[in-house]
Amino acid sequence: MEKLQSHRIHIPLFPIFLSLLQFSSLQFISLAYKLPDKYSINCGSNADLNDTGRTFTGDMNSGYITIGKHGSATTDRNQSVDASSLYKTARIFKQQSWYEFEIDTSGPQLVRLHFLAFTSTTTDDLSTAIFDVSASEFLLLHNFTAKNNKSSPLIKEFFLSIKTTKFRIYFTPQSSSFAFINAIEVFLSPTSFCNNGTTNSPSYPLLQTIYRVNVGDRAIKPDSVWRNWDEDGRYLSNSSKATSEYVPAKLNYEGDISAFTAPDLVYQTAKVVDNRNSTSESNNSNATWFFGVDKTASYVVRVHFCDFVSGSPNTVDFLLYINDIVRETVNSIDASIKLSTPFVYDLAVNSDDSDSGVLSISIGTLIRSPVQKAYLNGLEILEIMDGIASVPVEDNSKKINVATLIGSVAGALAVVCIWVMGFFLFVLKRGKSKLVGTLDWSPLRAFGLGSSHSGVTELTIKGSTIPDVLGLKITFSKIQFATNNFDPRLVIGKGGFGNVYRGTLSNGQKVAVKRSAPGSGQGLPEFQTEIMVLSKIRHRHLVSLIGYCDERSEMILVYEYMGKGSLRDHLFDSDFPRLSWKRRLEICIGAANGLHYLHKGAAGGIIHRDVKSTNILLDENLVAKVGDFGLSKSGPLNETHVSTAVKGTFGYLDPEYFRSQQLTEKSDVYSFGVVLLEVLCARLPINNSLPREQINLAEWGLQCKKKGLLEEIIDPSLKGQIDPNSLRKFSDIAEKCLQDDGADRPTMENVIWDLEYALQLQQTETRGEPNEDTTTGSSAFILPDLQRFPSLSTTTDKDDIPILTNDFSDTTADEIFSQLRVDAK
């Protein structure tokens, strides 16, 4: 597993202002962190007390606590003489109740809950309590009981991404039971597990601390921000492999690491493996720590290092293992050229990596290292939690002023009336505009319309929630793991919707993860449309939807991974090998089959509405698949057209659709015609750097064909490759697709047949030659135009939803042409 780059939290509301505010606040969490003066709450008491150098405020008169309508808050006292003062009282709830806190600074909040199930004198034994605890939208504890903690307190610690200036911690007893709490701490965390400065890559929304270990020395209880660090000896399995070392050196804190990330003692002590006399890198030479974990959960492991064992920088390289798999090659030079500089790695550990319920962490030396040593200073293991709590119903039983209520109602009615009048005026205005043949348009941008440049927003699916279609939902944490927490190094594409990342699911399946970006031109309607469309279709020439995530304002789509990128990549990117003409024809045929299935084979018929070379993707075998269905329009296509706001991409946009706002499947045919010219000429559909008459590829291509100059504008890499008959047929197809009147354009079924014909002509010309890319001269003979004959029989691919019987997607070129007769004249 690669090292996870930490990411700052992104708040999706009012993205520009809040992201800037949040970035600035998080930027200085570690650099200018101050010890918090709130909140430390002594629950079940009206008295303040001092504990570990800070004051815990009694909750009885603090104003923090709110009791449910029929609830009660009882103070109970611990009779144990050994108990700390903090655990001598508890607040008990018979009904749902909460504490409310105001947040001064945005950022990850640290929440600690203290429980000691002492024997009660006024109610049932606290160890019998069963309850839930939630905070904001997160479920922290479910069916929780502290029955095994009568002798020592149980402290639960969480890191929460709080998006509001106020938040509540709810205590909800299970039926016939009750809830209790001894103490609560809430304050800005001194460390973020998301600190690389990428504002559109959020942190883990909810983490729970499972282990915090000081490696190489005694336990620390507590540190400067009241964290407890265990001594590592209880977890170390082979203590003879490592020695404890302590160097009270002055530490060189740099970057986001500070004395609040971990206490100095963590970085001044370490377990060191010294194999300078060894010739083996086997795990027998490693020091290993074992931790019991929930094998169904996923974790973030923060590993703390500080190099005080090297004589000089860049002399010690060693390996870090998790579950016996090498995860990192560690060298302090990556953090600083100075020795004694603390640095940390955040590593994702998938639940599948720990089927035994045991998580192992090891360090081992490298033979190639100048000094064969390895060291480890500290460990933190945090569980990534997915629990989302429904927002509890708040019953505010305060009296409402009647005059205020009447005024509010009257004001609301006035607003509604104004809105209704404005709506009817808008409808009337649009009706008049259409009667006189004018359109009310927002100005078009220079290079695009739709996808990321739409001037008109159209809600194709109403509502803001998405049902779990066919069980396709994937949790946010699993997507984080698949993409290494949205590692910028895994970005394989960018578009109007957002970034696309390469990822690997826990089952090993490679996927492409498309994640919405704040301020994206596309939003919820496109997100919903793509899910709804792809849940209804399955075809070997359409990109498959693996799943989606809509947790916490995220909009993420997960597709099958197309390893060879887009068709445009292969036409314009010098890093890709040039495609032969035969291969280009095969790709066009595949894409045409996908579009034909959308138009005629999918339930109800679907118009893609954004056909372009970047939306034709190629798998490892260069099989073409059409993708990106965010602008698709579904519905019965037996009607002449669908009236809709214009969306698409400038350069590919059907001019008839542009003028009339009447969408038909022939609009996709026009866009595909532009793609055909793109394939032939290897140039962009719009290129403003060219002379005026050449800017638009569709117009320029048709002009050259009419003048007989088409061969002069084809891709230079294809010179001498294309059989003249194949070129003539191919250009005829493109010309038909680009007719101004949609009625004059062919169907995608006709396009498939013509492309198959062009391919057969090319294969006939080159048959018997050893390499499909071999340059050939003119064909020895000219085949006449062939007329289409009805298909005698076709089959449906087992991987496709049933499709029309005259689809050639599953018939080879030779099978098709065995049904043709060539006129001998």
Coordinates of N, CA and C in Angstrom, one line a residue, residues 543-666:
V543 N -19.0 1.7 -21.3 CA -18.3 1.6 -20.0 C -19.3 1.2 -18.9
S544 N -18.9 0.2 -18.1 CA -19.7 -0.3 -17.0 C -19.6 0.5 -15.7
L545 N -20.7 0.7 -15.1 CA -20.6 1.4 -13.8 C -20.4 0.3 -12.7
I546 N -19.4 0.4 -11.9 CA -19.1 -0.5 -10.8 C -19.9 -0.1 -9.6
G547 N -20.0 1.2 -9.3 CA -20.7 1.7 -8.1 C -20.6 3.2 -8.0
Y548 N -21.2 3.7 -6.9 CA -21.2 5.2 -6.7 C -21.2 5.4 -5.2
C549 N -20.9 6.7 -4.9 CA -20.9 7.1 -3.5 C -21.5 8.5 -3.4
D550 N -22.5 8.6 -2.5 CA -23.1 10.0 -2.3 C -23.2 10.3 -0.9
E551 N -22.1 9.9 -0.1 CA -22.1 10.2 1.3 C -21.6 11.6 1.5
R552 N -22.1 12.3 2.5 CA -21.6 13.6 3.0 C -21.3 14.6 1.9
S553 N -22.2 14.8 1.0 CA -22.1 15.7 -0.1 C -21.1 15.3 -1.2
E554 N -20.6 14.1 -1.1 CA -19.7 13.6 -2.1 C -20.5 13.1 -3.3
M555 N -20.0 13.3 -4.5 CA -20.6 12.7 -5.7 C -19.5 12.0 -6.5
I556 N -19.4 10.7 -6.3 CA -18.3 9.9 -6.9 C -18.9 8.7 -7.7
L557 N -18.4 8.5 -8.9 CA -18.7 7.4 -9.7 C -17.5 6.5 -9.9
V558 N -17.8 5.2 -9.9 CA -16.7 4.2 -10.0 C -17.0 3.4 -11.2
Y559 N -16.1 3.4 -12.2 CA -16.3 2.6 -13.5 C -15.2 1.6 -13.6
E560 N -15.5 0.7 -14.6 CA -14.4 -0.2 -14.9 C -13.2 0.6 -15.5
Y561 N -12.0 0.1 -15.2 CA -10.8 0.8 -15.6 C -10.5 0.6 -17.1
M562 N -10.4 1.6 -17.9 CA -10.0 1.6 -19.3 C -8.5 1.9 -19.4
G563 N -7.7 0.9 -19.5 CA -6.3 1.0 -19.3 C -5.6 1.8 -20.4
K564 N -6.2 1.9 -21.6 CA -5.5 2.6 -22.7 C -6.0 4.0 -22.9
G565 N -6.8 4.5 -22.0 CA -7.2 5.9 -22.1 C -8.3 6.2 -23.1
S566 N -8.3 7.4 -23.6 CA -9.4 7.8 -24.6 C -8.9 7.7 -26.0
L567 N -9.8 7.7 -26.9 CA -9.5 7.7 -28.3 C -8.7 9.0 -28.6
R568 N -9.1 10.1 -28.1 CA -8.3 11.4 -28.3 C -6.9 11.2 -27.9
D569 N -6.6 10.5 -26.8 CA -5.2 10.4 -26.3 C -4.4 9.7 -27.5
H570 N -4.9 8.8 -28.1 CA -4.2 8.0 -29.2 C -4.1 8.8 -30.5
L571 N -4.9 9.8 -30.6 CA -4.9 10.7 -31.8 C -3.9 11.8 -31.7
F572 N -3.8 12.4 -30.5 CA -3.0 13.6 -30.3 C -1.8 13.5 -29.3
D573 N -1.8 12.5 -28.4 CA -0.8 12.5 -27.4 C 0.4 11.7 -27.9
S574 N 1.5 12.4 -27.9 CA 2.8 11.8 -28.5 C 3.3 10.6 -27.7
D575 N 2.8 10.5 -26.4 CA 3.2 9.4 -25.6 C 2.5 8.1 -26.0
F576 N 1.5 8.1 -26.8 CA 0.8 6.9 -27.2 C 1.3 6.6 -28.7
P577 N 1.4 5.3 -29.0 CA 1.7 4.9 -30.3 C 0.6 5.2 -31.3
R578 N 0.9 5.5 -32.5 CA -0.1 5.9 -33.5 C -0.9 4.7 -33.9
L579 N -2.2 4.9 -34.0 CA -3.1 3.8 -34.4 C -3.1 3.6 -35.9
S580 N -3.1 2.3 -36.3 CA -3.2 2.0 -37.7 C -4.6 2.3 -38.2
W581 N -4.8 2.4 -39.5 CA -6.1 2.7 -40.0 C -7.1 1.6 -39.7
K582 N -6.6 0.3 -39.8 CA -7.5 -0.8 -39.5 C -8.0 -0.7 -38.0
R583 N -7.0 -0.4 -37.1 CA -7.4 -0.3 -35.7 C -8.4 0.9 -35.5
R584 N -8.2 2.0 -36.2 CA -9.1 3.1 -36.0 C -10.5 2.7 -36.5
L585 N -10.6 2.0 -37.6 CA -11.9 1.5 -38.1 C -12.6 0.6 -37.0
E586 N -11.8 -0.3 -36.4 CA -12.4 -1.2 -35.4 C -12.9 -0.4 -34.2
I587 N -12.1 0.6 -33.8 CA -12.6 1.4 -32.7 C -13.9 2.2 -33.0
C588 N -13.9 2.7 -34.2 CA -15.2 3.4 -34.6 C -16.4 2.5 -34.7
I589 N -16.1 1.3 -35.2 CA -17.2 0.3 -35.2 C -17.7 -0.1 -33.8
G590 N -16.8 -0.3 -32.9 CA -17.1 -0.5 -31.5 C -17.9 0.6 -30.9
A591 N -17.5 1.8 -31.0 CA -18.2 3.0 -30.5 C -19.6 3.1 -31.1
A592 N -19.7 2.9 -32.4 CA -21.0 2.9 -33.1 C -21.9 1.9 -32.6
N593 N -21.4 0.7 -32.3 CA -22.3 -0.4 -31.7 C -22.8 0.1 -30.3
G594 N -21.9 0.7 -29.5 CA -22.4 1.2 -28.2 C -23.5 2.2 -28.3
L595 N -23.4 3.1 -29.3 CA -24.4 4.2 -29.5 C -25.7 3.6 -30.0
H596 N -25.5 2.6 -31.0 CA -26.7 1.9 -31.5 C -27.5 1.2 -30.4
Y597 N -26.8 0.6 -29.5 CA -27.5 -0.1 -28.4 C -28.2 1.0 -27.5
L598 N -27.6 2.1 -27.3 CA -28.3 3.1 -26.5 C -29.6 3.6 -27.2
H599 N -29.5 3.8 -28.5 CA -30.6 4.3 -29.2 C -31.8 3.3 -29.3
K600 N -31.4 2.0 -29.6 CA -32.5 1.0 -29.9 C -32.5 -0.1 -28.9
G601 N -31.5 -0.4 -28.3 CA -31.5 -1.7 -27.4 C -31.8 -1.4 -26.0
A602 N -31.4 -0.2 -25.5 CA -31.6 0.1 -24.1 C -33.1 0.4 -23.8
A603 N -33.5 0.1 -22.6 CA -34.9 0.3 -22.2 C -35.3 1.7 -22.4
G604 N -36.3 1.9 -23.3 CA -36.9 3.2 -23.5 C -36.1 4.1 -24.5
G605 N -34.9 3.7 -24.8 CA -34.0 4.5 -25.7 C -33.3 5.6 -25.0
I606 N -32.1 5.8 -25.3 CA -31.2 6.8 -24.6 C -30.4 7.6 -25.7
I607 N -30.4 8.9 -25.6 CA -29.6 9.8 -26.4 C -28.4 10.2 -25.6
H608 N -27.2 9.9 -26.1 CA -26.0 10.2 -25.3 C -25.8 11.7 -25.0
R609 N -25.9 12.5 -26.1 CA -25.9 14.0 -26.0 C -24.5 14.6 -25.8
D610 N -23.4 13.7 -25.7 CA -22.1 14.3 -25.5 C -21.1 13.4 -26.2
V611 N -21.4 12.9 -27.4 CA -20.5 12.0 -28.1 C -19.2 12.8 -28.6
K612 N -18.0 12.4 -28.2 CA -16.8 13.0 -28.6 C -15.7 12.0 -28.3
S613 N -14.5 12.3 -28.8 CA -13.4 11.4 -28.8 C -12.9 11.2 -27.4
T614 N -13.1 12.1 -26.5 CA -12.6 11.9 -25.1 C -13.6 11.0 -24.3
N615 N -14.8 10.8 -24.9 CA -15.8 9.9 -24.2 C -15.8 8.5 -24.9
I616 N -14.9 8.3 -25.8 CA -14.7 6.9 -26.3 C -13.4 6.4 -25.7
L617 N -13.6 5.4 -24.8 CA -12.4 4.9 -24.1 C -12.0 3.6 -24.6
L618 N -10.7 3.2 -24.3 CA -10.2 2.0 -24.8 C -9.6 1.1 -23.7
D619 N -10.0 -0.2 -23.7 CA -9.5 -1.1 -22.7 C -8.1 -1.6 -23.1
E620 N -7.6 -2.5 -22.3 CA -6.2 -3.0 -22.5 C -6.0 -3.6 -23.9
N621 N -7.1 -4.1 -24.5 CA -7.1 -4.7 -25.9 C -7.5 -3.7 -26.9
L622 N -7.6 -2.4 -26.6 CA -8.0 -1.4 -27.5 C -9.4 -1.6 -28.0
V623 N -10.3 -2.2 -27.2 CA -11.7 -2.3 -27.5 C -12.4 -1.0 -27.1
A624 N -13.1 -0.4 -27.9 CA -13.7 0.9 -27.7 C -15.0 0.7 -26.8
K625 N -15.2 1.6 -25.9 CA -16.4 1.7 -25.1 C -16.8 3.1 -24.9
V626 N -18.0 3.4 -25.1 CA -18.5 4.8 -24.9 C -18.8 5.0 -23.4
G627 N -18.4 6.2 -22.9 CA -18.5 6.5 -21.5 C -19.1 7.9 -21.3
D628 N -19.3 8.3 -20.0 CA -19.7 9.6 -19.6 C -21.2 9.9 -20.1
F629 N -22.1 9.5 -19.2 CA -23.5 9.6 -19.6 C -24.2 10.7 -18.7
G630 N -23.4 11.6 -18.2 CA -24.0 12.6 -17.4 C -25.0 13.5 -18.1
L631 N -24.9 13.7 -19.4 CA -25.8 14.6 -20.1 C -26.9 13.8 -20.9
S632 N -26.9 12.4 -20.7 CA -27.8 11.6 -21.5 C -29.2 11.9 -21.2
K633 N -30.1 11.7 -22.2 CA -31.5 11.9 -22.1 C -32.2 10.6 -22.4
S634 N -32.9 10.1 -21.5 CA -33.6 8.8 -21.7 C -35.1 9.0 -21.8
G635 N -35.7 8.1 -22.5 CA -37.2 8.2 -22.7 C -37.5 7.5 -24.0
P636 N -38.8 7.4 -24.4 CA -39.2 6.8 -25.6 C -38.7 7.6 -26.8
L637 N -38.0 7.0 -27.7 CA -37.4 7.7 -28.9 C -38.3 7.5 -30.1
N638 N -39.5 6.9 -29.9 CA -40.3 6.8 -31.1 C -41.0 8.1 -31.5
E639 N -40.8 9.1 -30.6 CA -41.3 10.4 -30.9 C -40.4 11.1 -31.8
T640 N -40.8 12.1 -32.5 CA -40.0 12.8 -33.5 C -38.8 13.5 -32.8
H641 N -39.0 14.0 -31.6 CA -37.9 14.8 -30.9 C -38.3 14.9 -29.4
V642 N -37.3 15.4 -28.7 CA -37.5 15.7 -27.3 C -37.1 17.2 -27.1
S643 N -38.0 18.0 -26.6 CA -37.6 19.4 -26.4 C -36.8 19.5 -25.1
T644 N -35.7 20.1 -25.2 CA -34.8 20.2 -24.0 C -33.8 21.3 -24.2
A645 N -33.3 21.8 -23.1 CA -32.2 22.8 -23.2 C -31.0 22.2 -23.8
V646 N -30.3 23.0 -24.6 CA -29.1 22.5 -25.4 C -28.0 22.2 -24.5
K647 N -27.4 21.0 -24.6 CA -26.2 20.6 -23.9 C -25.4 19.7 -24.8
G648 N -24.1 19.8 -24.6 CA -23.2 19.1 -25.5 C -21.8 19.8 -25.4
T649 N -21.0 19.5 -26.4 CA -19.7 20.1 -26.4 C -19.5 20.8 -27.8
F650 N -19.1 22.1 -27.7 CA -19.0 22.9 -28.9 C -18.0 22.2 -29.9
G651 N -18.3 22.2 -31.1 CA -17.5 21.5 -32.1 C -18.1 20.2 -32.5
Y652 N -18.8 19.5 -31.5 CA -19.5 18.3 -31.8 C -21.0 18.5 -31.9
L653 N -21.4 19.7 -31.5 CA -22.9 19.9 -31.3 C -23.6 20.0 -32.6
D654 N -24.7 19.2 -32.7 CA -25.6 19.2 -33.8 C -26.2 20.6 -34.1
P655 N -26.0 21.2 -35.2 CA -26.5 22.6 -35.5 C -28.0 22.6 -35.5
E656 N -28.6 21.5 -35.9 CA -30.1 21.5 -35.9 C -30.6 21.5 -34.5
Y657 N -30.0 20.7 -33.6 CA -30.4 20.7 -32.2 C -30.1 22.1 -31.6
F658 N -29.0 22.7 -32.0 CA -28.6 24.0 -31.4 C -29.7 25.0 -31.8
R659 N -30.2 25.0 -33.0 CA -31.1 26.0 -33.4 C -32.5 25.8 -32.8
S660 N -33.0 24.5 -32.8 CA -34.4 24.2 -32.5 C -34.6 23.8 -31.0
Q661 N -33.5 23.4 -30.3 CA -33.6 22.8 -29.0 C -34.4 21.5 -29.0
Q662 N -34.5 20.9 -30.1 CA -35.2 19.7 -30.3 C -34.2 18.5 -30.5
L663 N -34.1 17.7 -29.5 CA -33.1 16.6 -29.5 C -33.7 15.3 -30.1
T664 N -32.9 14.7 -31.0 CA -33.2 13.4 -31.5 C -32.0 12.5 -31.5
E665 N -32.1 11.3 -31.7 CA -31.0 10.4 -31.8 C -30.0 10.8 -32.9
K666 N -30.5 11.5 -33.9 CA -29.7 11.9 -35.0 C -28.7 13.0 -34.5

